[in-house]
PDB file of N, CA and C in Angstrom:
ATOM      1  N   MET A   1      11.962   4.603  -4.846  1.00 67.00           N
ATOM      2  CA  MET A   1      11.312   4.400  -3.563  1.00 67.00           C
ATOM      3  C   MET A   1      11.550   5.598  -2.642  1.00 67.00           C
ATOM      4  N   ALA A   2      12.490   6.437  -2.948  1.00 72.00           N
ATOM      5  CA  ALA A   2      12.703   7.708  -2.241  1.00 72.00           C
ATOM      6  C   ALA A   2      12.682   7.577  -0.719  1.00 72.00           C
ATOM      7  N   GLY A   3      13.405   6.597  -0.193  1.00 83.00           N
ATOM      8  CA  GLY A   3      13.508   6.447   1.260  1.00 83.00           C
ATOM      9  C   GLY A   3      12.394   5.639   1.900  1.00 83.00           C
ATOM     10  N   ARG A   4      11.439   5.164   1.111  1.00 89.00           N
ATOM     11  CA  ARG A   4      10.354   4.342   1.659  1.00 89.00           C
ATOM     12  C   ARG A   4      10.786   2.874   1.692  1.00 89.00           C
ATOM     13  N   GLN A   5      10.264   2.144   2.658  1.00 91.00           N
ATOM     14  CA  GLN A   5      10.583   0.721   2.815  1.00 91.00           C
ATOM     15  C   GLN A   5       9.540  -0.134   2.108  1.00 91.00           C
ATOM     16  N   PRO A   6       9.964  -1.041   1.205  1.00 91.00           N
ATOM     17  CA  PRO A   6       8.989  -1.940   0.586  1.00 91.00           C
ATOM     18  C   PRO A   6       8.364  -2.838   1.651  1.00 91.00           C
ATOM     19  N   LYS A   7       7.058  -3.000   1.589  1.00 90.00           N
ATOM     20  CA  LYS A   7       6.330  -3.807   2.570  1.00 90.00           C
ATOM     21  C   LYS A   7       5.660  -5.028   1.955  1.00 90.00           C
ATOM     22  N   LEU A   8       5.245  -4.907   0.694  1.00 90.00           N
ATOM     23  CA  LEU A   8       4.511  -5.992   0.053  1.00 90.00           C
ATOM     24  C   LEU A   8       4.686  -5.890  -1.453  1.00 90.00           C
ATOM     25  N   ALA A   9       4.965  -7.018  -2.105  1.00 89.00           N
ATOM     26  CA  ALA A   9       5.028  -7.077  -3.569  1.00 89.00           C
ATOM     27  C   ALA A   9       4.064  -8.161  -4.030  1.00 89.00           C
ATOM     28  N   ILE A  10       3.198  -7.805  -4.951  1.00 85.00           N
ATOM     29  CA  ILE A  10       2.217  -8.750  -5.486  1.00 85.00           C
ATOM     30  C   ILE A  10       2.538  -8.968  -6.962  1.00 85.00           C
ATOM     31  N   THR A  11       2.876 -10.212  -7.304  1.00 83.00           N
ATOM     32  CA  THR A  11       3.200 -10.559  -8.682  1.00 83.00           C
ATOM     33  C   THR A  11       2.002 -11.275  -9.299  1.00 83.00           C
ATOM     34  N   PRO A  12       1.482 -10.768 -10.410  1.00 76.00           N
ATOM     35  CA  PRO A  12       0.349 -11.437 -11.069  1.00 76.00           C
ATOM     36  C   PRO A  12       0.715 -12.859 -11.498  1.00 76.00           C
ATOM     37  N   ARG A  13      -0.290 -13.703 -11.603  1.00 77.00           N
ATOM     38  CA  ARG A  13      -0.066 -15.105 -11.984  1.00 77.00           C
ATOM     39  C   ARG A  13       0.581 -15.254 -13.346  1.00 77.00           C
ATOM     40  N   ASP A  14       0.360 -14.264 -14.217  1.00 76.00           N
ATOM     41  CA  ASP A  14       0.940 -14.356 -15.554  1.00 76.00           C
ATOM     42  C   ASP A  14       2.419 -14.000 -15.580  1.00 76.00           C
ATOM     43  N   GLY A  15       2.992 -13.664 -14.402  1.00 77.00           N
ATOM     44  CA  GLY A  15       4.414 -13.364 -14.318  1.00 77.00           C
ATOM     45  C   GLY A  15       4.779 -11.949 -14.734  1.00 77.00           C
ATOM     46  N   SER A  16       3.775 -11.107 -14.986  1.00 76.00           N
ATOM     47  CA  SER A  16       4.082  -9.720 -15.363  1.00 76.00           C
ATOM     48  C   SER A  16       4.639  -8.961 -14.160  1.00 76.00           C
ATOM     49  N   ASP A  17       4.991  -7.721 -14.370  1.00 79.00           N
ATOM     50  CA  ASP A  17       5.638  -6.914 -13.334  1.00 79.00           C
ATOM     51  C   ASP A  17       4.818  -6.843 -12.050  1.00 79.00           C
ATOM     52  N   PRO A  18       5.497  -6.883 -10.899  1.00 85.00           N
ATOM     53  CA  PRO A  18       4.787  -6.836  -9.618  1.00 85.00           C
ATOM     54  C   PRO A  18       4.276  -5.429  -9.285  1.00 85.00           C
ATOM     55  N   VAL A  19       3.320  -5.388  -8.384  1.00 88.00           N
ATOM     56  CA  VAL A  19       2.861  -4.143  -7.772  1.00 88.00           C
ATOM     57  C   VAL A  19       3.500  -4.115  -6.389  1.00 88.00           C
ATOM     58  N   VAL A  20       4.219  -3.033  -6.077  1.00 92.00           N
ATOM     59  CA  VAL A  20       4.944  -2.927  -4.813  1.00 92.00           C
ATOM     60  C   VAL A  20       4.300  -1.851  -3.948  1.00 92.00           C
ATOM     61  N   TYR A  21       4.047  -2.194  -2.681  1.00 93.00           N
ATOM     62  CA  TYR A  21       3.529  -1.239  -1.705  1.00 93.00           C
ATOM     63  C   TYR A  21       4.661  -0.906  -0.746  1.00 93.00           C
ATOM     64  N   SER A  22       4.882   0.386  -0.514  1.00 94.00           N
ATOM     65  CA  SER A  22       5.975   0.817   0.352  1.00 94.00           C
ATOM     66  C   SER A  22       5.472   1.838   1.359  1.00 94.00           C
ATOM     67  N   LEU A  23       6.213   1.995   2.456  1.00 94.00           N
ATOM     68  CA  LEU A  23       5.845   2.910   3.534  1.00 94.00           C
ATOM     69  C   LEU A  23       7.020   3.817   3.839  1.00 94.00           C
ATOM     70  N   GLY A  24       6.734   5.113   3.993  1.00 93.00           N
ATOM     71  CA  GLY A  24       7.801   6.045   4.336  1.00 93.00           C
ATOM     72  C   GLY A  24       7.416   7.475   4.058  1.00 93.00           C
ATOM     73  N   PRO A  25       8.441   8.330   3.880  1.00 93.00           N
ATOM     74  CA  PRO A  25       8.200   9.763   3.700  1.00 93.00           C
ATOM     75  C   PRO A  25       7.313  10.059   2.488  1.00 93.00           C
ATOM     76  N   ALA A  26       6.475  11.078   2.635  1.00 90.00           N
ATOM     77  CA  ALA A  26       5.576  11.498   1.564  1.00 90.00           C
ATOM     78  C   ALA A  26       6.364  12.120   0.410  1.00 90.00           C
ATOM     79  N   PRO A  27       5.845  11.993  -0.822  1.00 89.00           N
ATOM     80  CA  PRO A  27       6.535  12.572  -1.972  1.00 89.00           C
ATOM     81  C   PRO A  27       6.400  14.090  -2.062  1.00 89.00           C
ATOM     82  N   SER A  28       5.460  14.676  -1.321  1.00 91.00           N
ATOM     83  CA  SER A  28       5.309  16.133  -1.319  1.00 91.00           C
ATOM     84  C   SER A  28       4.662  16.580  -0.005  1.00 91.00           C
ATOM     85  N   ALA A  29       4.679  17.887   0.230  1.00 91.00           N
ATOM     86  CA  ALA A  29       4.207  18.447   1.500  1.00 91.00           C
ATOM     87  C   ALA A  29       2.691  18.429   1.661  1.00 91.00           C
ATOM     88  N   ILE A  30       1.937  18.041   0.642  1.00 93.00           N
ATOM     89  CA  ILE A  30       0.479  18.027   0.791  1.00 93.00           C
ATOM     90  C   ILE A  30      -0.007  16.860   1.637  1.00 93.00           C
ATOM     91  N   TRP A  31       0.847  15.862   1.862  1.00 91.00           N
ATOM     92  CA  TRP A  31       0.464  14.675   2.620  1.00 91.00           C
ATOM     93  C   TRP A  31       0.849  14.828   4.083  1.00 91.00           C
ATOM     94  N   ARG A  32       0.092  14.145   4.976  1.00 85.00           N
ATOM     95  CA  ARG A  32       0.332  14.214   6.414  1.00 85.00           C
ATOM     96  C   ARG A  32       1.210  13.047   6.859  1.00 85.00           C
ATOM     97  N   GLY A  33       2.470  13.290   7.116  1.00 87.00           N
ATOM     98  CA  GLY A  33       3.363  12.254   7.650  1.00 87.00           C
ATOM     99  C   GLY A  33       3.695  11.175   6.637  1.00 87.00           C
ATOM    100  N   ASP A  34       3.974   9.979   7.159  1.00 91.00           N
ATOM    101  CA  ASP A  34       4.345   8.851   6.300  1.00 91.00           C
ATOM    102  C   ASP A  34       3.153   8.417   5.449  1.00 91.00           C
ATOM    103  N   VAL A  35       3.464   7.854   4.284  1.00 93.00           N
ATOM    104  CA  VAL A  35       2.429   7.409   3.350  1.00 93.00           C
ATOM    105  C   VAL A  35       2.657   5.957   2.949  1.00 93.00           C
ATOM    106  N   LEU A  36       1.558   5.288   2.625  1.00 93.00           N
ATOM    107  CA  LEU A  36       1.603   3.973   1.992  1.00 93.00           C
ATOM    108  C   LEU A  36       1.433   4.242   0.500  1.00 93.00           C
ATOM    109  N   MET A  37       2.426   3.826  -0.294  1.00 94.00           N
ATOM    110  CA  MET A  37       2.388   4.079  -1.732  1.00 94.00           C
ATOM    111  C   MET A  37       2.301   2.779  -2.507  1.00 94.00           C
ATOM    112  N   ARG A  38       1.676   2.870  -3.669  1.00 93.00           N
ATOM    113  CA  ARG A  38       1.585   1.765  -4.611  1.00 93.00           C
ATOM    114  C   ARG A  38       2.417   2.139  -5.830  1.00 93.00           C
ATOM    115  N   CYS A  39       3.280   1.239  -6.247  1.00 92.00           N
ATOM    116  CA  CYS A  39       4.090   1.448  -7.442  1.00 92.00           C
ATOM    117  C   CYS A  39       3.914   0.225  -8.325  1.00 92.00           C
ATOM    118  N   GLY A  40       3.394   0.444  -9.511  1.00 90.00           N
ATOM    119  CA  GLY A  40       3.204  -0.682 -10.412  1.00 90.00           C
ATOM    120  C   GLY A  40       2.442  -0.276 -11.643  1.00 90.00           C
ATOM    121  N   PRO A  41       2.195  -1.248 -12.523  1.00 87.00           N
ATOM    122  CA  PRO A  41       1.472  -0.964 -13.751  1.00 87.00           C
ATOM    123  C   PRO A  41       0.034  -0.534 -13.452  1.00 87.00           C
ATOM    124  N   ALA A  42      -0.557   0.190 -14.379  1.00 84.00           N
ATOM    125  CA  ALA A  42      -1.933   0.657 -14.212  1.00 84.00           C
ATOM    126  C   ALA A  42      -2.901  -0.523 -14.258  1.00 84.00           C
ATOM    127  N   PHE A  43      -4.069  -0.321 -13.642  1.00 81.00           N
ATOM    128  CA  PHE A  43      -5.140  -1.318 -13.694  1.00 81.00           C
ATOM    129  C   PHE A  43      -6.112  -0.977 -14.819  1.00 81.00           C
ATOM    130  N   ASP A  44      -6.779  -2.015 -15.336  1.00 83.00           N
ATOM    131  CA  ASP A  44      -7.841  -1.769 -16.308  1.00 83.00           C
ATOM    132  C   ASP A  44      -9.166  -1.613 -15.553  1.00 83.00           C
ATOM    133  N   LEU A  45     -10.259  -1.446 -16.273  1.00 88.00           N
ATOM    134  CA  LEU A  45     -11.554  -1.214 -15.628  1.00 88.00           C
ATOM    135  C   LEU A  45     -12.084  -2.429 -14.870  1.00 88.00           C
ATOM    136  N   GLN A  46     -11.545  -3.606 -15.145  1.00 84.00           N
ATOM    137  CA  GLN A  46     -11.965  -4.822 -14.428  1.00 84.00           C
ATOM    138  C   GLN A  46     -11.056  -5.134 -13.240  1.00 84.00           C
ATOM    139  N   GLY A  47     -10.087  -4.276 -12.957  1.00 77.00           N
ATOM    140  CA  GLY A  47      -9.202  -4.479 -11.818  1.00 77.00           C
ATOM    141  C   GLY A  47      -7.959  -5.288 -12.121  1.00 77.00           C
ATOM    142  N   GLY A  48      -7.784  -5.698 -13.362  1.00 76.00           N
ATOM    143  CA  GLY A  48      -6.585  -6.426 -13.756  1.00 76.00           C
ATOM    144  C   GLY A  48      -5.502  -5.460 -14.207  1.00 76.00           C
ATOM    145  N   VAL A  49      -4.296  -5.963 -14.354  1.00 76.00           N
ATOM    146  CA  VAL A  49      -3.196  -5.132 -14.831  1.00 76.00           C
ATOM    147  C   VAL A  49      -3.411  -4.845 -16.316  1.00 76.00           C
ATOM    148  N   ARG A  50      -3.359  -3.576 -16.680  1.00 79.00           N
ATOM    149  CA  ARG A  50      -3.526  -3.171 -18.078  1.00 79.00           C
ATOM    150  C   ARG A  50      -2.245  -3.516 -18.829  1.00 79.00           C
ATOM    151  N   SER A  51      -2.338  -4.379 -19.799  1.00 76.00           N
ATOM    152  CA  SER A  51      -1.136  -4.812 -20.505  1.00 76.00           C
ATOM    153  C   SER A  51      -0.490  -3.636 -21.234  1.00 76.00           C
ATOM    154  N   GLY A  52       0.836  -3.594 -21.164  1.00 78.00           N
ATOM    155  CA  GLY A  52       1.601  -2.550 -21.821  1.00 78.00           C
ATOM    156  C   GLY A  52       1.628  -1.226 -21.087  1.00 78.00           C
ATOM    157  N   SER A  53       0.996  -1.153 -19.916  1.00 81.00           N
ATOM    158  CA  SER A  53       0.987   0.120 -19.184  1.00 81.00           C
ATOM    159  C   SER A  53       2.316   0.349 -18.471  1.00 81.00           C
ATOM    160  N   ARG A  54       2.617   1.616 -18.241  1.00 83.00           N
ATOM    161  CA  ARG A  54       3.845   1.980 -17.536  1.00 83.00           C
ATOM    162  C   ARG A  54       3.583   2.025 -16.038  1.00 83.00           C
ATOM    163  N   TYR A  55       4.671   1.946 -15.279  1.00 85.00           N
ATOM    164  CA  TYR A  55       4.565   2.017 -13.818  1.00 85.00           C
ATOM    165  C   TYR A  55       4.036   3.378 -13.387  1.00 85.00           C
ATOM    166  N   GLN A  56       3.209   3.355 -12.357  1.00 88.00           N
ATOM    167  CA  GLN A  56       2.676   4.566 -11.751  1.00 88.00           C
ATOM    168  C   GLN A  56       2.958   4.520 -10.258  1.00 88.00           C
ATOM    169  N   ASN A  57       3.267   5.666  -9.670  1.00 90.00           N
ATOM    170  CA  ASN A  57       3.432   5.789  -8.218  1.00 90.00           C
ATOM    171  C   ASN A  57       2.241   6.575  -7.695  1.00 90.00           C
ATOM    172  N   ARG A  58       1.508   5.995  -6.748  1.00 92.00           N
ATOM    173  CA  ARG A  58       0.326   6.648  -6.201  1.00 92.00           C
ATOM    174  C   ARG A  58       0.293   6.493  -4.681  1.00 92.00           C
ATOM    175  N   VAL A  59      -0.069   7.579  -3.987  1.00 93.00           N
ATOM    176  CA  VAL A  59      -0.292   7.491  -2.548  1.00 93.00           C
ATOM    177  C   VAL A  59      -1.621   6.782  -2.329  1.00 93.00           C
ATOM    178  N   VAL A  60      -1.614   5.740  -1.484  1.00 91.00           N
ATOM    179  CA  VAL A  60      -2.827   4.999  -1.151  1.00 91.00           C
ATOM    180  C   VAL A  60      -3.418   5.554   0.141  1.00 91.00           C
ATOM    181  N   LEU A  61      -2.578   5.762   1.154  1.00 90.00           N
ATOM    182  CA  LEU A  61      -2.996   6.323   2.446  1.00 90.00           C
ATOM    183  C   LEU A  61      -1.931   7.282   2.941  1.00 90.00           C
ATOM    184  N   ASP A  62      -2.353   8.355   3.591  1.00 90.00           N
ATOM    185  CA  ASP A  62      -1.372   9.228   4.228  1.00 90.00           C
ATOM    186  C   ASP A  62      -1.601   9.224   5.733  1.00 90.00           C
ATOM    187  N   GLY A  63      -0.661   9.795   6.461  1.00 90.00           N
ATOM    188  CA  GLY A  63      -0.763   9.827   7.916  1.00 90.00           C
ATOM    189  C   GLY A  63      -0.658   8.448   8.548  1.00 90.00           C
ATOM    190  N   VAL A  64       0.086   7.539   7.932  1.00 91.00           N
ATOM    191  CA  VAL A  64       0.206   6.162   8.450  1.00 91.00           C
ATOM    192  C   VAL A  64       1.235   6.140   9.576  1.00 91.00           C
ATOM    193  N   ASP A  65       0.775   5.742  10.758  1.00 89.00           N
ATOM    194  CA  ASP A  65       1.670   5.646  11.910  1.00 89.00           C
ATOM    195  C   ASP A  65       2.197   4.231  12.115  1.00 89.00           C
ATOM    196  N   ARG A  66       1.403   3.238  11.713  1.00 88.00           N
ATOM    197  CA  ARG A  66       1.819   1.849  11.925  1.00 88.00           C
ATOM    198  C   ARG A  66       1.253   0.994  10.805  1.00 88.00           C
ATOM    199  N   PHE A  67       2.077   0.077  10.299  1.00 88.00           N
ATOM    200  CA  PHE A  67       1.672  -0.837   9.227  1.00 88.00           C
ATOM    201  C   PHE A  67       2.344  -2.173   9.508  1.00 88.00           C
ATOM    202  N   GLN A  68       1.552  -3.223   9.665  1.00 90.00           N
ATOM    203  CA  GLN A  68       2.119  -4.547   9.939  1.00 90.00           C
ATOM    204  C   GLN A  68       1.431  -5.591   9.071  1.00 90.00           C
ATOM    205  N   LEU A  69       2.229  -6.543   8.576  1.00 90.00           N
ATOM    206  CA  LEU A  69       1.716  -7.695   7.861  1.00 90.00           C
ATOM    207  C   LEU A  69       2.088  -8.944   8.638  1.00 90.00           C
ATOM    208  N   HIS A  70       1.179  -9.899   8.663  1.00 89.00           N
ATOM    209  CA  HIS A  70       1.415 -11.160   9.371  1.00 89.00           C
ATOM    210  C   HIS A  70       0.758 -12.271   8.560  1.00 89.00           C
ATOM    211  N   GLN A  71       1.473 -13.384   8.383  1.00 89.00           N
ATOM    212  CA  GLN A  71       0.882 -14.541   7.721  1.00 89.00           C
ATOM    213  C   GLN A  71       0.493 -15.571   8.770  1.00 89.00           C
ATOM    214  N   PRO A  72      -0.822 -15.786   8.962  1.00 87.00           N
ATOM    215  CA  PRO A  72      -1.254 -16.799   9.924  1.00 87.00           C
ATOM    216  C   PRO A  72      -0.717 -18.175   9.540  1.00 87.00           C
ATOM    217  N   SER A  73      -0.299 -18.930  10.514  1.00 90.00           N
ATOM    218  CA  SER A  73       0.300 -20.242  10.294  1.00 90.00           C
ATOM    219  C   SER A  73      -0.616 -21.154   9.481  1.00 90.00           C
ATOM    220  N   GLY A  74      -0.058 -21.689   8.400  1.00 89.00           N
ATOM    221  CA  GLY A  74      -0.766 -22.673   7.598  1.00 89.00           C
ATOM    222  C   GLY A  74      -1.830 -22.119   6.664  1.00 89.00           C
ATOM    223  N   LEU A  75      -1.998 -20.812   6.593  1.00 86.00           N
ATOM    224  CA  LEU A  75      -3.024 -20.238   5.723  1.00 86.00           C
ATOM    225  C   LEU A  75      -2.385 -19.446   4.579  1.00 86.00           C
ATOM    226  N   PRO A  76      -2.967 -19.520   3.384  1.00 86.00           N
ATOM    227  CA  PRO A  76      -2.404 -18.799   2.228  1.00 86.00           C
ATOM    228  C   PRO A  76      -2.927 -17.353   2.131  1.00 86.00           C
ATOM    229  N   VAL A  77      -2.977 -16.668   3.254  1.00 87.00           N
ATOM    230  CA  VAL A  77      -3.462 -15.283   3.294  1.00 87.00           C
ATOM    231  C   VAL A  77      -2.502 -14.430   4.111  1.00 87.00           C
ATOM    232  N   LEU A  78      -2.643 -13.120   3.994  1.00 87.00           N
ATOM    233  CA  LEU A  78      -1.912 -12.179   4.830  1.00 87.00           C
ATOM    234  C   LEU A  78      -2.905 -11.382   5.661  1.00 87.00           C
ATOM    235  N   GLN A  79      -2.526 -11.099   6.884  1.00 88.00           N
ATOM    236  CA  GLN A  79      -3.321 -10.234   7.746  1.00 88.00           C
ATOM    237  C   GLN A  79      -2.600  -8.895   7.827  1.00 88.00           C
ATOM    238  N   MET A  80      -3.333  -7.815   7.577  1.00 87.00           N
ATOM    239  CA  MET A  80      -2.752  -6.480   7.593  1.00 87.00           C
ATOM    240  C   MET A  80      -3.394  -5.672   8.711  1.00 87.00           C
ATOM    241  N   GLN A  81      -2.553  -4.966   9.474  1.00 88.00           N
ATOM    242  CA  GLN A  81      -3.028  -4.044  10.498  1.00 88.00           C
ATOM    243  C   GLN A  81      -2.354  -2.707  10.258  1.00 88.00           C
ATOM    244  N   LEU A  82      -3.134  -1.633  10.326  1.00 86.00           N
ATOM    245  CA  LEU A  82      -2.525  -0.314  10.187  1.00 86.00           C
ATOM    246  C   LEU A  82      -3.225   0.678  11.093  1.00 86.00           C
ATOM    247  N   GLU A  83      -2.490   1.724  11.398  1.00 87.00           N
ATOM    248  CA  GLU A  83      -3.014   2.824  12.197  1.00 87.00           C
ATOM    249  C   GLU A  83      -2.732   4.102  11.429  1.00 87.00           C
ATOM    250  N   GLN A  84      -3.784   4.909  11.270  1.00 86.00           N
ATOM    251  CA  GLN A  84      -3.684   6.131  10.478  1.00 86.00           C
ATOM    252  C   GLN A  84      -4.116   7.327  11.324  1.00 86.00           C
ATOM    253  N   ARG A  85      -3.373   8.416  11.200  1.00 81.00           N
ATOM    254  CA  ARG A  85      -3.685   9.668  11.886  1.00 81.00           C
ATOM    255  C   ARG A  85      -4.747  10.419  11.089  1.00 81.00           C
ATOM    256  N   THR A  86      -5.767  10.950  11.756  1.00 75.00           N
ATOM    257  CA  THR A  86      -6.804  11.722  11.075  1.00 75.00           C
ATOM    258  C   THR A  86      -6.439  13.199  11.044  1.00 75.00           C
ATOM    259  N   ARG A  87      -7.162  13.968  10.237  1.00 73.00           N
ATOM    260  CA  ARG A  87      -6.907  15.407  10.146  1.00 73.00           C
ATOM    261  C   ARG A  87      -7.125  16.110  11.480  1.00 73.00           C
ATOM    262  N   LEU A  88      -8.002  15.571  12.320  1.00 74.00           N
ATOM    263  CA  LEU A  88      -8.311  16.194  13.603  1.00 74.00           C
ATOM    264  C   LEU A  88      -7.436  15.684  14.734  1.00 74.00           C
ATOM    265  N   GLY A  89      -6.412  14.898  14.406  1.00 70.00           N
ATOM    266  CA  GLY A  89      -5.470  14.420  15.408  1.00 70.00           C
ATOM    267  C   GLY A  89      -5.838  13.095  16.051  1.00 70.00           C
ATOM    268  N   GLY A  90      -6.955  12.512  15.661  1.00 70.00           N
ATOM    269  CA  GLY A  90      -7.351  11.193  16.173  1.00 70.00           C
ATOM    270  C   GLY A  90      -6.600  10.088  15.456  1.00 70.00           C
ATOM    271  N   ARG A  91      -6.955   8.862  15.787  1.00 73.00           N
ATOM    272  CA  ARG A  91      -6.321   7.696  15.173  1.00 73.00           C
ATOM    273  C   ARG A  91      -7.410   6.726  14.704  1.00 73.00           C
ATOM    274  N   VAL A  92      -7.153   6.087  13.578  1.00 72.00           N
ATOM    275  CA  VAL A  92      -8.032   5.063  13.044  1.00 72.00           C
ATOM    276  C   VAL A  92      -7.228   3.794  12.926  1.00 72.00           C
ATOM    277  N   ARG A  93      -7.744   2.714  13.482  1.00 68.00           N
ATOM    278  CA  ARG A  93      -7.086   1.400  13.352  1.00 68.00           C
ATOM    279  C   ARG A  93      -7.907   0.531  12.427  1.00 68.00           C
ATOM    280  N   SER A  94      -7.236  -0.142  11.500  1.00 67.00           N
ATOM    281  CA  SER A  94      -7.891  -1.022  10.548  1.00 67.00           C
ATOM    282  C   SER A  94      -7.183  -2.365  10.531  1.00 67.00           C
ATOM    283  N   GLN A  95      -7.950  -3.393  10.228  1.00 60.00           N
ATOM    284  CA  GLN A  95      -7.390  -4.730  10.138  1.00 60.00           C
ATOM    285  C   GLN A  95      -8.123  -5.456   9.030  1.00 60.00           C
ATOM    286  N   GLY A  96      -7.384  -6.241   8.248  1.00 59.00           N
ATOM    287  CA  GLY A  96      -8.010  -6.999   7.174  1.00 59.00           C
ATOM    288  C   GLY A  96      -7.213  -8.249   6.861  1.00 59.00           C
ATOM    289  N   VAL A  97      -7.890  -9.217   6.261  1.00 55.00           N
ATOM    290  CA  VAL A  97      -7.256 -10.458   5.831  1.00 55.00           C
ATOM    291  C   VAL A  97      -7.567 -10.634   4.353  1.00 55.00           C
ATOM    292  N   GLY A  98      -6.542 -11.005   3.597  1.00 54.00           N
ATOM    293  CA  GLY A  98      -6.781 -11.195   2.163  1.00 54.00           C
ATOM    294  C   GLY A  98      -5.782 -12.110   1.558  1.00 54.00           C
TER     295      GLY A  98
END
């Protein structure tokens, strides 16, 4: 995890290895600021976990200034809010429920 904080772990229904999303320092200087990384087994072409695959670490977003997860009361979903710095110094705010 190299100093990044785990934020979300998704375990497939079949009990196979989880996919972990973490936030923190970038793995190299090509990225802008903190990054959201995905660590887990590879996906197949249908979006499922490819059986027998090894763990991969991939940057999902760079320049992340804020990342928050919230579970609305009584609902089996998570709400995610993030703020990302753009190359031109602006900010992008995103929100999603899943």
